[in-house]
Amino acid sequence: MHPCTFHLVILTRAFRPKVPPDIQKNVLFQLISELDGVADYHLGRERGLRKRKAKKLEAGRKGKKRKLDPPSTDAVDMDVGDDEGRQNADEGNTVDASSAPAPPVLEHITVGINQVTKKLEDYAKSFRTIISTPDPDGFEQHLQPHDTIRAIFVCRADVDPPALINHLPQLVAACNSLNYAPDADDVPKTKTLLVPLGVGAESALASAIGFRRVSVIAIHNTFPNLAGLEPFLNSVPVLNASWLLRPGVTTSGRSELEPTHIKQLRTTTPKDMRAAKEERLRRRAEAKERKRNRMTVESISIPVSKEVDFDSLDEEGRSTVLFEF
């Protein structure tokens, strides 16, 4: 069996949503404008936490110093005064923390790769465990998470390595497809969008939120002023897993699919590796047999010094001949 030539089709890349650069910039600008006050809140909390840690360390050092000194009535009075001072300081910190309430927008966003992934997984699991409960009127109603993700903004150009976010398209597609499952007929259809952002978006979002790095941020369907982002989100394609959809169910008005980008690899690898190995062993055995047959002497010719008298041969054709070597 000779090796045959065939073409191996390989996918060059997975499907990812394509968003024009101008849409990415407009979405980023609008999103940052909606996060006003979040950075001040997080930075204020961090400063307060540092102050509390510094005061705790200072109080610990003072306590060690008091243990080394001999006890006296003045020291007892000082201890009582220090305790009252620490209590007043703690009360002051509590007042400072309560005087800076969290911005309302924090209740409607999820920040971080791990947190967004967990949110998507919980949302996908909710369709597997839909519970039907009768209401007071006797009708059944489906329970669904009221706070779902509307859009996920990923700083794809800034994330290194990209493998940290490669699972997000599959999760988003699964959530969108499970939304059209047979058990979810009575559930409102909510599409989750995946929006890639350009270079520099990570630092811009980090400055707006007050963190060192922000690679992924998700907004919920209860996000304030979501209508301001909808004009830009309408141009973002919806990811779906076609193998999770019911037959005949389409998630959009258009039925065209993303063109497949492939490349062909020409190779001489045999299709059936086992048959090729057996054929190779058979040929090797035949070659050994031919070599063994060539080494077997079937007849030997020896030159003699005189001619043989064929008249002296016996009936069987044998004669005594003297050979000279």
PDB file of C-alpha atoms in Angstrom:
ATOM      1  CA  MET A   1       0.000   0.000   0.000  1.00  0.00           C
ATOM      2  CA  HIS A   2       1.571   3.215  -1.148  1.00  0.00           C
ATOM      3  CA  PRO A   3       1.063   6.401   0.918  1.00  0.00           C
ATOM      4  CA  CYS A   4      -1.737   8.465  -0.543  1.00  0.00           C
ATOM      5  CA  THR A   5      -1.983  12.231  -0.662  1.00  0.00           C
ATOM      6  CA  PHE A   6      -5.033  13.894   0.848  1.00  0.00           C
ATOM      7  CA  HIS A   7      -5.944  17.339   2.183  1.00  0.00           C
ATOM      8  CA  LEU A   8      -6.465  17.986   5.874  1.00  0.00           C
ATOM      9  CA  VAL A   9      -8.828  20.883   6.597  1.00  0.00           C
ATOM     10  CA  ILE A  10      -7.838  22.989   9.617  1.00  0.00           C
ATOM     11  CA  LEU A  11      -9.780  25.865  11.201  1.00  0.00           C
ATOM     12  CA  THR A  12      -7.571  28.919  11.451  1.00  0.00           C
ATOM     13  CA  ARG A  13      -9.497  30.761  14.185  1.00  0.00           C
ATOM     14  CA  ALA A  14     -12.663  30.599  16.235  1.00  0.00           C
ATOM     15  CA  PHE A  15     -15.604  32.894  15.628  1.00  0.00           C
ATOM     16  CA  ARG A  16     -15.374  36.175  17.496  1.00  0.00           C
ATOM     17  CA  PRO A  17     -17.642  39.197  17.254  1.00  0.00           C
ATOM     18  CA  LYS A  18     -16.399  41.904  14.936  1.00  0.00           C
ATOM     19  CA  VAL A  19     -17.017  45.441  16.171  1.00  0.00           C
ATOM     20  CA  PRO A  20     -15.781  48.487  14.211  1.00  0.00           C
ATOM     21  CA  PRO A  21     -13.117  50.580  15.981  1.00  0.00           C
ATOM     22  CA  ASP A  22     -15.324  53.684  16.090  1.00  0.00           C
ATOM     23  CA  ILE A  23     -18.070  51.733  17.859  1.00  0.00           C
ATOM     24  CA  GLN A  24     -15.513  50.443  20.371  1.00  0.00           C
ATOM     25  CA  LYS A  25     -14.354  53.978  21.172  1.00  0.00           C
ATOM     26  CA  ASN A  26     -17.897  55.305  21.547  1.00  0.00           C
ATOM     27  CA  VAL A  27     -18.926  52.419  23.784  1.00  0.00           C
ATOM     28  CA  LEU A  28     -15.855  52.884  25.982  1.00  0.00           C
ATOM     29  CA  PHE A  29     -16.463  56.624  26.326  1.00  0.00           C
ATOM     30  CA  GLN A  30     -20.142  56.130  27.191  1.00  0.00           C
ATOM     31  CA  LEU A  31     -19.345  53.370  29.685  1.00  0.00           C
ATOM     32  CA  ILE A  32     -16.706  55.433  31.493  1.00  0.00           C
ATOM     33  CA  SER A  33     -19.112  58.358  31.756  1.00  0.00           C
ATOM     34  CA  GLU A  34     -21.642  56.085  33.500  1.00  0.00           C
ATOM     35  CA  LEU A  35     -19.029  55.005  36.077  1.00  0.00           C
ATOM     36  CA  ASP A  36     -18.648  58.463  37.593  1.00  0.00           C
ATOM     37  CA  GLY A  37     -17.798  58.315  41.304  1.00  0.00           C
ATOM     38  CA  VAL A  38     -16.779  54.647  41.373  1.00  0.00           C
ATOM     39  CA  ALA A  39     -13.045  55.402  41.391  1.00  0.00           C
ATOM     40  CA  ASP A  40     -13.365  57.901  44.266  1.00  0.00           C
ATOM     41  CA  TYR A  41     -15.318  55.351  46.304  1.00  0.00           C
ATOM     42  CA  HIS A  42     -12.773  52.551  45.830  1.00  0.00           C
ATOM     43  CA  LEU A  43      -9.772  54.828  46.409  1.00  0.00           C
ATOM     44  CA  GLY A  44     -11.384  56.232  49.568  1.00  0.00           C
ATOM     45  CA  ARG A  45     -11.992  52.737  50.907  1.00  0.00           C
ATOM     46  CA  GLU A  46      -8.389  51.792  50.191  1.00  0.00           C
ATOM     47  CA  ARG A  47      -7.066  54.871  52.000  1.00  0.00           C
ATOM     48  CA  GLY A  48      -9.300  54.185  54.994  1.00  0.00           C
ATOM     49  CA  LEU A  49      -8.130  50.581  55.103  1.00  0.00           C
ATOM     50  CA  ARG A  50      -4.501  51.698  55.088  1.00  0.00           C
ATOM     51  CA  LYS A  51      -5.146  54.127  57.946  1.00  0.00           C
ATOM     52  CA  ARG A  52      -6.851  51.459  60.036  1.00  0.00           C
ATOM     53  CA  LYS A  53      -3.966  49.052  59.466  1.00  0.00           C
ATOM     54  CA  ALA A  54      -1.430  51.731  60.411  1.00  0.00           C
ATOM     55  CA  LYS A  55      -3.323  52.585  63.607  1.00  0.00           C
ATOM     56  CA  LYS A  56      -3.586  48.906  64.508  1.00  0.00           C
ATOM     57  CA  LEU A  57       0.163  48.452  64.077  1.00  0.00           C
ATOM     58  CA  GLU A  58       0.867  51.571  66.124  1.00  0.00           C
ATOM     59  CA  ALA A  59      -1.458  50.378  68.894  1.00  0.00           C
ATOM     60  CA  GLY A  60       0.325  47.015  68.897  1.00  0.00           C
ATOM     61  CA  ARG A  61       3.709  48.686  69.291  1.00  0.00           C
ATOM     62  CA  LYS A  62       2.408  50.819  72.180  1.00  0.00           C
ATOM     63  CA  GLY A  63       0.995  47.708  73.863  1.00  0.00           C
ATOM     64  CA  LYS A  64       4.375  45.961  73.709  1.00  0.00           C
ATOM     65  CA  LYS A  65       6.044  49.053  75.170  1.00  0.00           C
ATOM     66  CA  ARG A  66       3.562  49.179  78.079  1.00  0.00           C
ATOM     67  CA  LYS A  67       4.272  45.525  78.899  1.00  0.00           C
ATOM     68  CA  LEU A  68       7.974  46.306  79.256  1.00  0.00           C
ATOM     69  CA  ASP A  69       7.367  49.272  81.634  1.00  0.00           C
ATOM     70  CA  PRO A  70       6.472  48.637  85.362  1.00  0.00           C
ATOM     71  CA  PRO A  71       2.759  49.032  86.107  1.00  0.00           C
ATOM     72  CA  SER A  72       1.654  52.171  87.932  1.00  0.00           C
ATOM     73  CA  THR A  73      -1.505  54.106  88.567  1.00  0.00           C
ATOM     74  CA  ASP A  74      -0.532  56.670  85.963  1.00  0.00           C
ATOM     75  CA  ALA A  75      -0.056  53.883  83.420  1.00  0.00           C
ATOM     76  CA  VAL A  76      -3.514  52.540  84.207  1.00  0.00           C
ATOM     77  CA  ASP A  77      -4.976  55.983  83.623  1.00  0.00           C
ATOM     78  CA  MET A  78      -3.063  56.248  80.368  1.00  0.00           C
ATOM     79  CA  ASP A  79      -4.337  52.814  79.281  1.00  0.00           C
ATOM     80  CA  VAL A  80      -7.890  53.896  79.923  1.00  0.00           C
ATOM     81  CA  GLY A  81      -7.275  57.067  77.955  1.00  0.00           C
ATOM     82  CA  ASP A  82      -5.731  55.122  75.081  1.00  0.00           C
ATOM     83  CA  ASP A  83      -8.686  52.741  74.997  1.00  0.00           C
ATOM     84  CA  GLU A  84     -11.084  55.663  74.863  1.00  0.00           C
ATOM     85  CA  GLY A  85      -8.994  57.258  72.122  1.00  0.00           C
ATOM     86  CA  ARG A  86      -8.976  54.057  70.050  1.00  0.00           C
ATOM     87  CA  GLN A  87     -12.723  53.715  70.496  1.00  0.00           C
ATOM     88  CA  ASN A  88     -13.231  57.281  69.343  1.00  0.00           C
ATOM     89  CA  ALA A  89     -10.930  56.683  66.381  1.00  0.00           C
ATOM     90  CA  ASP A  90     -12.863  53.549  65.393  1.00  0.00           C
ATOM     91  CA  GLU A  91     -16.117  55.449  65.661  1.00  0.00           C
ATOM     92  CA  GLY A  92     -14.620  58.188  63.510  1.00  0.00           C
ATOM     93  CA  ASN A  93     -13.589  55.653  60.883  1.00  0.00           C
ATOM     94  CA  THR A  94     -17.081  54.166  60.910  1.00  0.00           C
ATOM     95  CA  VAL A  95     -18.573  57.583  60.421  1.00  0.00           C
ATOM     96  CA  ASP A  96     -16.171  58.295  57.558  1.00  0.00           C
ATOM     97  CA  ALA A  97     -17.013  54.993  55.888  1.00  0.00           C
ATOM     98  CA  SER A  98     -20.740  55.541  56.271  1.00  0.00           C
ATOM     99  CA  SER A  99     -20.488  59.129  55.009  1.00  0.00           C
ATOM    100  CA  ALA A 100     -19.260  57.843  51.606  1.00  0.00           C
ATOM    101  CA  PRO A 101     -21.931  55.418  50.407  1.00  0.00           C
ATOM    102  CA  ALA A 102     -21.291  53.176  47.435  1.00  0.00           C
ATOM    103  CA  PRO A 103     -22.456  54.528  44.067  1.00  0.00           C
ATOM    104  CA  PRO A 104     -25.707  52.886  42.932  1.00  0.00           C
ATOM    105  CA  VAL A 105     -24.094  51.741  39.690  1.00  0.00           C
ATOM    106  CA  LEU A 106     -21.955  49.198  41.584  1.00  0.00           C
ATOM    107  CA  GLU A 107     -25.037  47.043  42.157  1.00  0.00           C
ATOM    108  CA  HIS A 108     -25.499  46.641  38.404  1.00  0.00           C
ATOM    109  CA  ILE A 109     -21.970  45.762  37.230  1.00  0.00           C
ATOM    110  CA  THR A 110     -19.587  42.821  37.641  1.00  0.00           C
ATOM    111  CA  VAL A 111     -15.834  43.412  37.415  1.00  0.00           C
ATOM    112  CA  GLY A 112     -13.100  40.847  36.832  1.00  0.00           C
ATOM    113  CA  ILE A 113     -12.583  37.729  34.731  1.00  0.00           C
ATOM    114  CA  ASN A 114     -13.390  35.301  37.541  1.00  0.00           C
ATOM    115  CA  GLN A 115     -16.494  37.134  38.715  1.00  0.00           C
ATOM    116  CA  VAL A 116     -17.913  37.493  35.197  1.00  0.00           C
ATOM    117  CA  THR A 117     -17.210  33.830  34.462  1.00  0.00           C
ATOM    118  CA  LYS A 118     -18.991  32.760  37.647  1.00  0.00           C
ATOM    119  CA  LYS A 119     -21.952  34.979  36.767  1.00  0.00           C
ATOM    120  CA  LEU A 120     -22.249  33.421  33.298  1.00  0.00           C
ATOM    121  CA  GLU A 121     -21.989  29.888  34.683  1.00  0.00           C
ATOM    122  CA  ASP A 122     -24.715  30.560  37.250  1.00  0.00           C
ATOM    123  CA  TYR A 123     -26.899  32.061  34.523  1.00  0.00           C
ATOM    124  CA  ALA A 124     -26.426  28.986  32.305  1.00  0.00           C
ATOM    125  CA  LYS A 125     -27.212  26.637  35.203  1.00  0.00           C
ATOM    126  CA  SER A 126     -30.444  28.494  35.927  1.00  0.00           C
ATOM    127  CA  PHE A 127     -31.943  27.187  32.669  1.00  0.00           C
ATOM    128  CA  ARG A 128     -31.164  23.611  33.686  1.00  0.00           C
ATOM    129  CA  THR A 129     -33.091  23.968  36.957  1.00  0.00           C
ATOM    130  CA  ILE A 130     -36.160  25.996  36.073  1.00  0.00           C
ATOM    131  CA  ILE A 131     -38.730  25.559  38.823  1.00  0.00           C
ATOM    132  CA  SER A 132     -42.465  25.897  38.207  1.00  0.00           C
ATOM    133  CA  THR A 133     -44.468  27.058  41.219  1.00  0.00           C
ATOM    134  CA  PRO A 134     -48.191  27.788  41.335  1.00  0.00           C
ATOM    135  CA  ASP A 135     -49.131  31.366  42.129  1.00  0.00           C
ATOM    136  CA  PRO A 136     -52.090  32.293  44.379  1.00  0.00           C
ATOM    137  CA  ASP A 137     -54.422  32.348  41.351  1.00  0.00           C
ATOM    138  CA  GLY A 138     -53.650  28.715  40.545  1.00  0.00           C
ATOM    139  CA  PHE A 139     -51.468  29.336  37.484  1.00  0.00           C
ATOM    140  CA  GLU A 140     -47.895  28.154  37.180  1.00  0.00           C
ATOM    141  CA  GLN A 141     -45.120  30.644  36.725  1.00  0.00           C
ATOM    142  CA  HIS A 142     -41.451  30.149  35.874  1.00  0.00           C
ATOM    143  CA  LEU A 143     -38.746  31.488  38.153  1.00  0.00           C
ATOM    144  CA  GLN A 144     -35.870  33.201  36.346  1.00  0.00           C
ATOM    145  CA  PRO A 145     -32.931  35.272  37.580  1.00  0.00           C
ATOM    146  CA  HIS A 146     -34.073  38.874  37.410  1.00  0.00           C
ATOM    147  CA  ASP A 147     -30.531  40.255  37.253  1.00  0.00           C
ATOM    148  CA  THR A 148     -28.855  38.934  34.104  1.00  0.00           C
ATOM    149  CA  ILE A 149     -25.873  40.172  32.121  1.00  0.00           C
ATOM    150  CA  ARG A 150     -26.690  42.406  29.172  1.00  0.00           C
ATOM    151  CA  ALA A 151     -23.197  43.059  27.794  1.00  0.00           C
ATOM    152  CA  ILE A 152     -19.628  42.052  28.581  1.00  0.00           C
ATOM    153  CA  PHE A 153     -16.806  44.433  27.673  1.00  0.00           C
ATOM    154  CA  VAL A 154     -13.467  42.694  27.185  1.00  0.00           C
ATOM    155  CA  CYS A 155     -10.123  44.482  26.767  1.00  0.00           C
ATOM    156  CA  ARG A 156      -9.037  41.839  24.271  1.00  0.00           C
ATOM    157  CA  ALA A 157      -6.191  43.899  22.800  1.00  0.00           C
ATOM    158  CA  ASP A 158      -4.634  44.463  26.257  1.00  0.00           C
ATOM    159  CA  VAL A 159      -5.012  41.011  27.839  1.00  0.00           C
ATOM    160  CA  ASP A 160      -1.792  38.997  27.883  1.00  0.00           C
ATOM    161  CA  PRO A 161      -1.951  36.029  27.539  1.00  0.00           C
ATOM    162  CA  PRO A 162      -5.187  35.908  25.499  1.00  0.00           C
ATOM    163  CA  ALA A 163      -5.922  32.426  26.870  1.00  0.00           C
ATOM    164  CA  LEU A 164      -7.330  34.100  29.993  1.00  0.00           C
ATOM    165  CA  ILE A 165     -10.420  35.208  28.056  1.00  0.00           C
ATOM    166  CA  ASN A 166     -10.709  32.497  25.383  1.00  0.00           C
ATOM    167  CA  HIS A 167     -13.549  30.813  27.271  1.00  0.00           C
ATOM    168  CA  LEU A 168     -15.854  33.840  27.243  1.00  0.00           C
ATOM    169  CA  PRO A 169     -17.204  33.463  23.654  1.00  0.00           C
ATOM    170  CA  GLN A 170     -18.231  29.857  24.340  1.00  0.00           C
ATOM    171  CA  LEU A 171     -19.921  30.771  27.612  1.00  0.00           C
ATOM    172  CA  VAL A 172     -21.805  33.682  26.075  1.00  0.00           C
ATOM    173  CA  ALA A 173     -22.931  31.537  23.129  1.00  0.00           C
ATOM    174  CA  ALA A 174     -24.130  28.816  25.498  1.00  0.00           C
ATOM    175  CA  CYS A 175     -26.136  31.294  27.580  1.00  0.00           C
ATOM    176  CA  ASN A 176     -27.765  32.813  24.499  1.00  0.00           C
ATOM    177  CA  SER A 177     -28.656  29.398  23.065  1.00  0.00           C
ATOM    178  CA  LEU A 178     -30.001  27.989  26.327  1.00  0.00           C
ATOM    179  CA  ASN A 179     -32.287  30.997  26.466  1.00  0.00           C
ATOM    180  CA  TYR A 180     -34.132  29.423  23.518  1.00  0.00           C
ATOM    181  CA  ALA A 181     -34.339  25.955  25.063  1.00  0.00           C
ATOM    182  CA  PRO A 182     -37.717  24.117  25.091  1.00  0.00           C
ATOM    183  CA  ASP A 183     -38.059  24.560  28.860  1.00  0.00           C
ATOM    184  CA  ALA A 184     -37.539  28.306  28.564  1.00  0.00           C
ATOM    185  CA  ASP A 185     -40.503  29.130  26.337  1.00  0.00           C
ATOM    186  CA  ASP A 186     -42.108  31.375  28.957  1.00  0.00           C
ATOM    187  CA  VAL A 187     -38.827  33.054  29.922  1.00  0.00           C
ATOM    188  CA  PRO A 188     -38.167  36.511  28.428  1.00  0.00           C
ATOM    189  CA  LYS A 189     -35.455  36.324  25.792  1.00  0.00           C
ATOM    190  CA  THR A 190     -32.391  38.248  26.980  1.00  0.00           C
ATOM    191  CA  LYS A 191     -29.367  38.325  24.702  1.00  0.00           C
ATOM    192  CA  THR A 192     -25.923  38.677  26.224  1.00  0.00           C
ATOM    193  CA  LEU A 193     -23.472  40.594  24.048  1.00  0.00           C
ATOM    194  CA  LEU A 194     -19.699  40.268  23.985  1.00  0.00           C
ATOM    195  CA  VAL A 195     -18.013  43.567  23.082  1.00  0.00           C
ATOM    196  CA  PRO A 196     -14.246  43.591  22.436  1.00  0.00           C
ATOM    197  CA  LEU A 197     -12.417  46.838  23.181  1.00  0.00           C
ATOM    198  CA  GLY A 198      -9.290  48.272  21.584  1.00  0.00           C
ATOM    199  CA  VAL A 199      -5.821  49.081  22.839  1.00  0.00           C
ATOM    200  CA  GLY A 200      -5.717  51.234  25.978  1.00  0.00           C
ATOM    201  CA  ALA A 201      -9.176  50.276  27.211  1.00  0.00           C
ATOM    202  CA  GLU A 202      -7.773  48.348  30.180  1.00  0.00           C
ATOM    203  CA  SER A 203      -5.997  51.357  31.684  1.00  0.00           C
ATOM    204  CA  ALA A 204      -8.960  53.637  30.968  1.00  0.00           C
ATOM    205  CA  LEU A 205     -11.402  51.332  32.758  1.00  0.00           C
ATOM    206  CA  ALA A 206      -8.952  50.846  35.637  1.00  0.00           C
ATOM    207  CA  SER A 207      -8.766  54.613  36.139  1.00  0.00           C
ATOM    208  CA  ALA A 208     -12.554  54.927  35.990  1.00  0.00           C
ATOM    209  CA  ILE A 209     -13.124  52.158  38.565  1.00  0.00           C
ATOM    210  CA  GLY A 210     -10.121  52.743  40.814  1.00  0.00           C
ATOM    211  CA  PHE A 211      -8.431  49.363  40.385  1.00  0.00           C
ATOM    212  CA  ARG A 212      -4.951  48.547  39.156  1.00  0.00           C
ATOM    213  CA  ARG A 213      -6.252  46.501  36.222  1.00  0.00           C
ATOM    214  CA  VAL A 214      -9.676  45.881  34.726  1.00  0.00           C
ATOM    215  CA  SER A 215      -9.702  43.349  31.887  1.00  0.00           C
ATOM    216  CA  VAL A 216     -13.409  42.444  31.853  1.00  0.00           C
ATOM    217  CA  ILE A 217     -16.485  44.304  33.023  1.00  0.00           C
ATOM    218  CA  ALA A 218     -20.115  43.248  32.623  1.00  0.00           C
ATOM    219  CA  ILE A 219     -23.247  45.370  32.888  1.00  0.00           C
ATOM    220  CA  HIS A 220     -26.582  43.871  33.916  1.00  0.00           C
ATOM    221  CA  ASN A 221     -29.953  44.374  32.320  1.00  0.00           C
ATOM    222  CA  THR A 222     -30.797  46.669  35.270  1.00  0.00           C
ATOM    223  CA  PHE A 223     -27.881  48.997  34.502  1.00  0.00           C
ATOM    224  CA  PRO A 224     -28.856  52.686  34.875  1.00  0.00           C
ATOM    225  CA  ASN A 225     -29.072  54.573  31.612  1.00  0.00           C
ATOM    226  CA  LEU A 226     -28.795  51.375  29.606  1.00  0.00           C
ATOM    227  CA  ALA A 227     -30.689  53.147  26.866  1.00  0.00           C
ATOM    228  CA  GLY A 228     -27.631  55.343  26.273  1.00  0.00           C
ATOM    229  CA  LEU A 229     -25.578  52.269  25.363  1.00  0.00           C
ATOM    230  CA  GLU A 230     -28.222  50.443  23.332  1.00  0.00           C
ATOM    231  CA  PRO A 231     -27.609  52.401  20.077  1.00  0.00           C
ATOM    232  CA  PHE A 232     -24.015  51.158  20.092  1.00  0.00           C
ATOM    233  CA  LEU A 233     -24.856  47.641  21.265  1.00  0.00           C
ATOM    234  CA  ASN A 234     -27.336  47.098  18.446  1.00  0.00           C
ATOM    235  CA  SER A 235     -24.446  46.809  15.975  1.00  0.00           C
ATOM    236  CA  VAL A 236     -22.728  44.041  17.987  1.00  0.00           C
ATOM    237  CA  PRO A 237     -23.401  40.502  16.645  1.00  0.00           C
ATOM    238  CA  VAL A 238     -25.019  37.977  18.965  1.00  0.00           C
ATOM    239  CA  LEU A 239     -23.073  34.789  19.677  1.00  0.00           C
ATOM    240  CA  ASN A 240     -25.029  31.522  19.566  1.00  0.00           C
ATOM    241  CA  ALA A 241     -24.210  27.825  19.725  1.00  0.00           C
ATOM    242  CA  SER A 242     -26.241  26.329  16.885  1.00  0.00           C
ATOM    243  CA  TRP A 243     -25.940  22.781  18.261  1.00  0.00           C
ATOM    244  CA  LEU A 244     -27.841  23.834  21.401  1.00  0.00           C
ATOM    245  CA  LEU A 245     -30.798  25.312  19.520  1.00  0.00           C
ATOM    246  CA  ARG A 246     -33.994  23.468  18.702  1.00  0.00           C
ATOM    247  CA  PRO A 247     -34.617  22.603  15.025  1.00  0.00           C
ATOM    248  CA  GLY A 248     -36.228  25.509  13.251  1.00  0.00           C
ATOM    249  CA  VAL A 249     -35.392  28.053  15.950  1.00  0.00           C
ATOM    250  CA  THR A 250     -33.453  31.124  14.846  1.00  0.00           C
ATOM    251  CA  THR A 251     -32.177  33.820  17.142  1.00  0.00           C
ATOM    252  CA  SER A 252     -32.086  36.572  14.555  1.00  0.00           C
ATOM    253  CA  GLY A 253     -33.829  37.583  11.377  1.00  0.00           C
ATOM    254  CA  ARG A 254     -30.880  36.719   9.148  1.00  0.00           C
ATOM    255  CA  SER A 255     -29.845  33.134   8.509  1.00  0.00           C
ATOM    256  CA  GLU A 256     -26.379  33.737   7.076  1.00  0.00           C
ATOM    257  CA  LEU A 257     -23.474  32.137   8.894  1.00  0.00           C
ATOM    258  CA  GLU A 258     -19.973  33.305   9.514  1.00  0.00           C
ATOM    259  CA  PRO A 259     -17.787  32.148   6.580  1.00  0.00           C
ATOM    260  CA  THR A 260     -15.363  29.401   7.494  1.00  0.00           C
ATOM    261  CA  HIS A 261     -11.711  30.360   7.253  1.00  0.00           C
ATOM    262  CA  ILE A 262      -9.694  27.239   6.443  1.00  0.00           C
ATOM    263  CA  LYS A 263      -6.321  26.249   5.101  1.00  0.00           C
ATOM    264  CA  GLN A 264      -5.307  22.995   3.438  1.00  0.00           C
ATOM    265  CA  LEU A 265      -2.344  20.905   4.483  1.00  0.00           C
ATOM    266  CA  ARG A 266      -0.927  18.478   1.923  1.00  0.00           C
ATOM    267  CA  THR A 267       0.539  15.369   3.481  1.00  0.00           C
ATOM    268  CA  THR A 268       1.623  11.844   2.473  1.00  0.00           C
ATOM    269  CA  THR A 269       0.447  10.236   5.680  1.00  0.00           C
ATOM    270  CA  PRO A 270      -1.555   7.063   4.903  1.00  0.00           C
ATOM    271  CA  LYS A 271      -5.201   7.049   5.793  1.00  0.00           C
ATOM    272  CA  ASP A 272      -5.035   3.620   7.497  1.00  0.00           C
ATOM    273  CA  MET A 273      -1.913   3.495   9.662  1.00  0.00           C
ATOM    274  CA  ARG A 274      -2.515  -0.115  10.751  1.00  0.00           C
ATOM    275  CA  ALA A 275      -2.852  -1.431   7.200  1.00  0.00           C
ATOM    276  CA  ALA A 276       0.253   0.506   6.159  1.00  0.00           C
ATOM    277  CA  LYS A 277       2.260  -1.074   8.974  1.00  0.00           C
ATOM    278  CA  GLU A 278       1.120  -4.589   8.041  1.00  0.00           C
ATOM    279  CA  GLU A 279       1.997  -3.970   4.389  1.00  0.00           C
ATOM    280  CA  ARG A 280       5.454  -2.723   5.389  1.00  0.00           C
ATOM    281  CA  LEU A 281       6.125  -5.850   7.483  1.00  0.00           C
ATOM    282  CA  ARG A 282       4.968  -8.115   4.656  1.00  0.00           C
ATOM    283  CA  ARG A 283       7.317  -6.453   2.168  1.00  0.00           C
ATOM    284  CA  ARG A 284      10.191  -6.731   4.608  1.00  0.00           C
ATOM    285  CA  ALA A 285       9.574 -10.493   5.022  1.00  0.00           C
ATOM    286  CA  GLU A 286       9.457 -11.000   1.250  1.00  0.00           C
ATOM    287  CA  ALA A 287      12.765  -9.158   0.808  1.00  0.00           C
ATOM    288  CA  LYS A 288      14.420 -11.372   3.433  1.00  0.00           C
ATOM    289  CA  GLU A 289      13.131 -14.502   1.689  1.00  0.00           C
ATOM    290  CA  ARG A 290      14.497 -13.395  -1.689  1.00  0.00           C
ATOM    291  CA  LYS A 291      17.879 -12.666  -0.138  1.00  0.00           C
ATOM    292  CA  ARG A 292      17.942 -16.097   1.503  1.00  0.00           C
ATOM    293  CA  ASN A 293      17.152 -17.801  -1.812  1.00  0.00           C
ATOM    294  CA  ARG A 294      19.980 -16.010  -3.611  1.00  0.00           C
ATOM    295  CA  MET A 295      22.490 -17.250  -1.024  1.00  0.00           C
ATOM    296  CA  THR A 296      21.471 -20.938  -1.560  1.00  0.00           C
ATOM    297  CA  VAL A 297      23.862 -22.758  -4.027  1.00  0.00           C
ATOM    298  CA  GLU A 298      21.872 -24.849  -6.450  1.00  0.00           C
ATOM    299  CA  SER A 299      24.827 -25.961  -8.662  1.00  0.00           C
ATOM    300  CA  ILE A 300      28.655 -25.708  -8.570  1.00  0.00           C
ATOM    301  CA  SER A 301      30.851 -25.618 -11.715  1.00  0.00           C
ATOM    302  CA  ILE A 302      34.507 -26.805 -11.198  1.00  0.00           C
ATOM    303  CA  PRO A 303      37.121 -26.586 -14.010  1.00  0.00           C
ATOM    304  CA  VAL A 304      39.076 -29.843 -14.773  1.00  0.00           C
ATOM    305  CA  SER A 305      42.520 -30.395 -16.308  1.00  0.00           C
ATOM    306  CA  LYS A 306      41.497 -32.965 -18.943  1.00  0.00           C
ATOM    307  CA  GLU A 307      38.486 -33.854 -20.898  1.00  0.00           C
ATOM    308  CA  VAL A 308      36.126 -36.465 -19.606  1.00  0.00           C
ATOM    309  CA  ASP A 309      35.745 -39.643 -21.658  1.00  0.00           C
ATOM    310  CA  PHE A 310      32.026 -40.015 -21.907  1.00  0.00           C
ATOM    311  CA  ASP A 311      32.441 -43.613 -23.247  1.00  0.00           C
ATOM    312  CA  SER A 312      33.767 -44.699 -19.856  1.00  0.00           C
ATOM    313  CA  LEU A 313      30.686 -43.574 -18.023  1.00  0.00           C
ATOM    314  CA  ASP A 314      28.620 -46.240 -16.361  1.00  0.00           C
ATOM    315  CA  GLU A 315      24.962 -46.763 -16.806  1.00  0.00           C
ATOM    316  CA  GLU A 316      24.146 -44.045 -14.306  1.00  0.00           C
ATOM    317  CA  GLY A 317      26.512 -41.586 -15.992  1.00  0.00           C
ATOM    318  CA  ARG A 318      29.152 -41.726 -13.226  1.00  0.00           C
ATOM    319  CA  SER A 319      32.902 -41.885 -13.831  1.00  0.00           C
ATOM    320  CA  THR A 320      36.041 -41.596 -11.775  1.00  0.00           C
ATOM    321  CA  VAL A 321      37.861 -38.420 -12.745  1.00  0.00           C
ATOM    322  CA  LEU A 322      41.100 -37.051 -11.314  1.00  0.00           C
ATOM    323  CA  PHE A 323      40.974 -33.348 -10.694  1.00  0.00           C
ATOM    324  CA  GLU A 324      43.981 -31.131 -10.472  1.00  0.00           C
ATOM    325  CA  PHE A 325      43.708 -28.152  -8.204  1.00  0.00           C
TER     326      PHE A 325
END
